[in-house]
Amino acid sequence: MITWNTFYIFAAISIILWTAGAITALLSGSRSRFAVLLSTAETVVFAAFIAGLWTSLERPPLRTMGETRLWYSLFMGIAGTITYLRWKYKWILSFSTVVSTVFSIINIVRPEIHDQSLMPALQSI
């Protein structure tokens, strides 16, 4: 069962893959297939955590600030990879790595943001 207690493992693997992909993209002369492969692997790892969390919560993980940041991290990785593939901007993988890493670290350091009764992500007036 995947819960927030195992998030740090998935986050560490993803951060390593993000960083390796960003460095590979920066050091390569043209578009690097290895950088794309590393970035895609990161997306798969993060998506696996989200799918496991979704299954264990029995609802989509969209209610708390921590869950919202989890989706931000996933989509930053996907957007960075797509932008790198389409326009060959070497810096975009580094930028998406920094933003995704910050969101992941906030989720690790502040576990209280995962409690839905304390901090709902979207509130109506």
PDB file of C-alpha atoms in Angstrom:
ATOM      1  CA  MET A   1       0.000   0.000   0.000  1.00  0.00           C
ATOM      2  CA  ILE A   2       1.387   3.358  -1.013  1.00  0.00           C
ATOM      3  CA  THR A   3       0.870   6.178   1.479  1.00  0.00           C
ATOM      4  CA  TRP A   4       2.518   9.500   2.249  1.00  0.00           C
ATOM      5  CA  ASN A   5       4.939   7.603   4.487  1.00  0.00           C
ATOM      6  CA  THR A   6       6.614   6.151   1.382  1.00  0.00           C
ATOM      7  CA  PHE A   7       6.622   9.376  -0.611  1.00  0.00           C
ATOM      8  CA  TYR A   8      10.215  10.251   0.267  1.00  0.00           C
ATOM      9  CA  ILE A   9      11.446   7.116  -1.570  1.00  0.00           C
ATOM     10  CA  PHE A  10       9.586   8.025  -4.762  1.00  0.00           C
ATOM     11  CA  ALA A  11      10.619  11.659  -4.416  1.00  0.00           C
ATOM     12  CA  ALA A  12      14.304  10.780  -3.993  1.00  0.00           C
ATOM     13  CA  ILE A  13      14.279   8.559  -7.075  1.00  0.00           C
ATOM     14  CA  SER A  14      12.438  11.224  -9.072  1.00  0.00           C
ATOM     15  CA  ILE A  15      14.788  14.008  -7.990  1.00  0.00           C
ATOM     16  CA  ILE A  16      17.802  11.919  -8.996  1.00  0.00           C
ATOM     17  CA  LEU A  17      16.252  11.177 -12.401  1.00  0.00           C
ATOM     18  CA  TRP A  18      15.229  14.836 -12.876  1.00  0.00           C
ATOM     19  CA  THR A  19      18.706  16.049 -12.047  1.00  0.00           C
ATOM     20  CA  ALA A  20      20.408  13.475 -14.266  1.00  0.00           C
ATOM     21  CA  GLY A  21      18.106  14.353 -17.158  1.00  0.00           C
ATOM     22  CA  ALA A  22      18.665  18.088 -16.723  1.00  0.00           C
ATOM     23  CA  ILE A  23      22.448  17.719 -16.556  1.00  0.00           C
ATOM     24  CA  THR A  24      22.455  15.420 -19.590  1.00  0.00           C
ATOM     25  CA  ALA A  25      20.388  17.943 -21.550  1.00  0.00           C
ATOM     26  CA  LEU A  26      22.677  20.828 -20.590  1.00  0.00           C
ATOM     27  CA  LEU A  27      25.857  18.957 -21.518  1.00  0.00           C
ATOM     28  CA  SER A  28      24.655  17.500 -24.814  1.00  0.00           C
ATOM     29  CA  GLY A  29      25.265  19.247 -28.110  1.00  0.00           C
ATOM     30  CA  SER A  30      21.793  18.679 -29.502  1.00  0.00           C
ATOM     31  CA  ARG A  31      18.624  17.052 -28.225  1.00  0.00           C
ATOM     32  CA  SER A  32      19.675  14.118 -26.062  1.00  0.00           C
ATOM     33  CA  ARG A  33      17.662  10.911 -26.197  1.00  0.00           C
ATOM     34  CA  PHE A  34      19.139   9.898 -22.854  1.00  0.00           C
ATOM     35  CA  ALA A  35      17.842  13.113 -21.234  1.00  0.00           C
ATOM     36  CA  VAL A  36      14.386  12.371 -22.641  1.00  0.00           C
ATOM     37  CA  LEU A  37      14.608   8.795 -21.369  1.00  0.00           C
ATOM     38  CA  LEU A  38      15.580   9.960 -17.859  1.00  0.00           C
ATOM     39  CA  SER A  39      12.807  12.557 -17.799  1.00  0.00           C
ATOM     40  CA  THR A  40      10.266  10.007 -18.977  1.00  0.00           C
ATOM     41  CA  ALA A  41      11.438   7.567 -16.290  1.00  0.00           C
ATOM     42  CA  GLU A  42      10.922  10.294 -13.683  1.00  0.00           C
ATOM     43  CA  THR A  43       7.378  10.825 -14.926  1.00  0.00           C
ATOM     44  CA  VAL A  44       6.666   7.107 -14.686  1.00  0.00           C
ATOM     45  CA  VAL A  45       7.979   6.963 -11.093  1.00  0.00           C
ATOM     46  CA  PHE A  46       5.903   9.961 -10.023  1.00  0.00           C
ATOM     47  CA  ALA A  47       2.801   8.675 -11.829  1.00  0.00           C
ATOM     48  CA  ALA A  48       3.241   5.294 -10.110  1.00  0.00           C
ATOM     49  CA  PHE A  49       3.190   7.031  -6.720  1.00  0.00           C
ATOM     50  CA  ILE A  50       0.084   9.016  -7.643  1.00  0.00           C
ATOM     51  CA  ALA A  51      -1.675   5.875  -8.907  1.00  0.00           C
ATOM     52  CA  GLY A  52      -0.769   3.986  -5.732  1.00  0.00           C
ATOM     53  CA  LEU A  53      -1.874   6.876  -3.530  1.00  0.00           C
ATOM     54  CA  TRP A  54      -5.116   7.153  -5.490  1.00  0.00           C
ATOM     55  CA  THR A  55      -5.753   3.441  -4.913  1.00  0.00           C
ATOM     56  CA  SER A  56      -4.957   3.561  -1.203  1.00  0.00           C
ATOM     57  CA  LEU A  57      -7.033   6.720  -0.610  1.00  0.00           C
ATOM     58  CA  GLU A  58      -9.878   5.339  -2.756  1.00  0.00           C
ATOM     59  CA  ARG A  59     -10.315   8.806  -4.253  1.00  0.00           C
ATOM     60  CA  PRO A  60      -8.337  11.076  -6.557  1.00  0.00           C
ATOM     61  CA  PRO A  61      -5.556  12.838  -4.608  1.00  0.00           C
ATOM     62  CA  LEU A  62      -6.815  16.365  -5.200  1.00  0.00           C
ATOM     63  CA  ARG A  63      -8.179  17.544  -1.850  1.00  0.00           C
ATOM     64  CA  THR A  64      -5.244  18.875   0.144  1.00  0.00           C
ATOM     65  CA  MET A  65      -2.414  21.293  -0.565  1.00  0.00           C
ATOM     66  CA  GLY A  66       0.094  18.429  -0.445  1.00  0.00           C
ATOM     67  CA  GLU A  67      -1.833  16.476  -3.045  1.00  0.00           C
ATOM     68  CA  THR A  68      -2.081  19.562  -5.255  1.00  0.00           C
ATOM     69  CA  ARG A  69       1.687  20.071  -5.029  1.00  0.00           C
ATOM     70  CA  LEU A  70       2.132  16.432  -5.968  1.00  0.00           C
ATOM     71  CA  TRP A  71       0.253  17.052  -9.224  1.00  0.00           C
ATOM     72  CA  TYR A  72       2.251  20.263  -9.843  1.00  0.00           C
ATOM     73  CA  SER A  73       5.463  18.262  -9.601  1.00  0.00           C
ATOM     74  CA  LEU A  74       4.199  15.646 -12.042  1.00  0.00           C
ATOM     75  CA  PHE A  75       2.979  18.175 -14.572  1.00  0.00           C
ATOM     76  CA  MET A  76       6.151  20.276 -14.362  1.00  0.00           C
ATOM     77  CA  GLY A  77       8.143  17.185 -15.302  1.00  0.00           C
ATOM     78  CA  ILE A  78       5.813  16.396 -18.193  1.00  0.00           C
ATOM     79  CA  ALA A  79       5.746  20.008 -19.430  1.00  0.00           C
ATOM     80  CA  GLY A  80       9.534  20.273 -19.239  1.00  0.00           C
ATOM     81  CA  THR A  81      10.018  17.074 -21.220  1.00  0.00           C
ATOM     82  CA  ILE A  82       7.501  18.051 -23.898  1.00  0.00           C
ATOM     83  CA  THR A  83       8.999  21.526 -24.241  1.00  0.00           C
ATOM     84  CA  TYR A  84      12.499  20.057 -24.496  1.00  0.00           C
ATOM     85  CA  LEU A  85      11.341  17.621 -27.176  1.00  0.00           C
ATOM     86  CA  ARG A  86       9.479  20.218 -29.216  1.00  0.00           C
ATOM     87  CA  TRP A  87      11.679  23.310 -29.006  1.00  0.00           C
ATOM     88  CA  LYS A  88      14.992  21.847 -27.804  1.00  0.00           C
ATOM     89  CA  TYR A  89      15.412  24.359 -24.982  1.00  0.00           C
ATOM     90  CA  LYS A  90      18.218  22.874 -22.895  1.00  0.00           C
ATOM     91  CA  TRP A  91      17.422  25.004 -19.860  1.00  0.00           C
ATOM     92  CA  ILE A  92      13.784  23.916 -19.569  1.00  0.00           C
ATOM     93  CA  LEU A  93      14.606  20.580 -17.959  1.00  0.00           C
ATOM     94  CA  SER A  94      16.717  22.377 -15.349  1.00  0.00           C
ATOM     95  CA  PHE A  95      13.907  24.819 -14.619  1.00  0.00           C
ATOM     96  CA  SER A  96      11.257  22.107 -14.324  1.00  0.00           C
ATOM     97  CA  THR A  97      13.646  20.108 -12.131  1.00  0.00           C
ATOM     98  CA  VAL A  98      14.069  22.997  -9.691  1.00  0.00           C
ATOM     99  CA  VAL A  99      10.330  23.708  -9.456  1.00  0.00           C
ATOM    100  CA  SER A 100       9.360  20.039  -9.095  1.00  0.00           C
ATOM    101  CA  THR A 101      12.072  19.444  -6.520  1.00  0.00           C
ATOM    102  CA  VAL A 102      10.901  22.395  -4.430  1.00  0.00           C
ATOM    103  CA  PHE A 103       7.310  21.104  -4.438  1.00  0.00           C
ATOM    104  CA  SER A 104       8.480  17.595  -3.544  1.00  0.00           C
ATOM    105  CA  ILE A 105      10.666  18.824  -0.697  1.00  0.00           C
ATOM    106  CA  ILE A 106       7.790  20.892   0.703  1.00  0.00           C
ATOM    107  CA  ASN A 107       5.654  17.732   0.696  1.00  0.00           C
ATOM    108  CA  ILE A 108       8.374  15.848   2.585  1.00  0.00           C
ATOM    109  CA  VAL A 109       9.209  18.577   5.110  1.00  0.00           C
ATOM    110  CA  ARG A 110       5.616  19.596   5.869  1.00  0.00           C
ATOM    111  CA  PRO A 111       3.630  16.363   6.378  1.00  0.00           C
ATOM    112  CA  GLU A 112       0.786  18.245   8.073  1.00  0.00           C
ATOM    113  CA  ILE A 113      -0.327  19.598   4.676  1.00  0.00           C
ATOM    114  CA  HIS A 114      -1.575  16.110   3.804  1.00  0.00           C
ATOM    115  CA  ASP A 115      -4.362  16.243   6.396  1.00  0.00           C
ATOM    116  CA  GLN A 116      -7.558  17.144   4.607  1.00  0.00           C
ATOM    117  CA  SER A 117      -9.326  18.427   7.727  1.00  0.00           C
ATOM    118  CA  LEU A 118      -6.653  21.060   8.343  1.00  0.00           C
ATOM    119  CA  MET A 119      -5.848  22.347   4.850  1.00  0.00           C
ATOM    120  CA  PRO A 120      -8.229  21.697   1.998  1.00  0.00           C
ATOM    121  CA  ALA A 121      -6.760  22.744  -1.334  1.00  0.00           C
ATOM    122  CA  LEU A 122      -9.906  24.176  -2.893  1.00  0.00           C
ATOM    123  CA  GLN A 123     -12.503  25.925  -0.772  1.00  0.00           C
ATOM    124  CA  SER A 124     -15.809  27.471  -1.748  1.00  0.00           C
ATOM    125  CA  ILE A 125     -16.893  30.763  -0.345  1.00  0.00           C
TER     126      ILE A 125
END
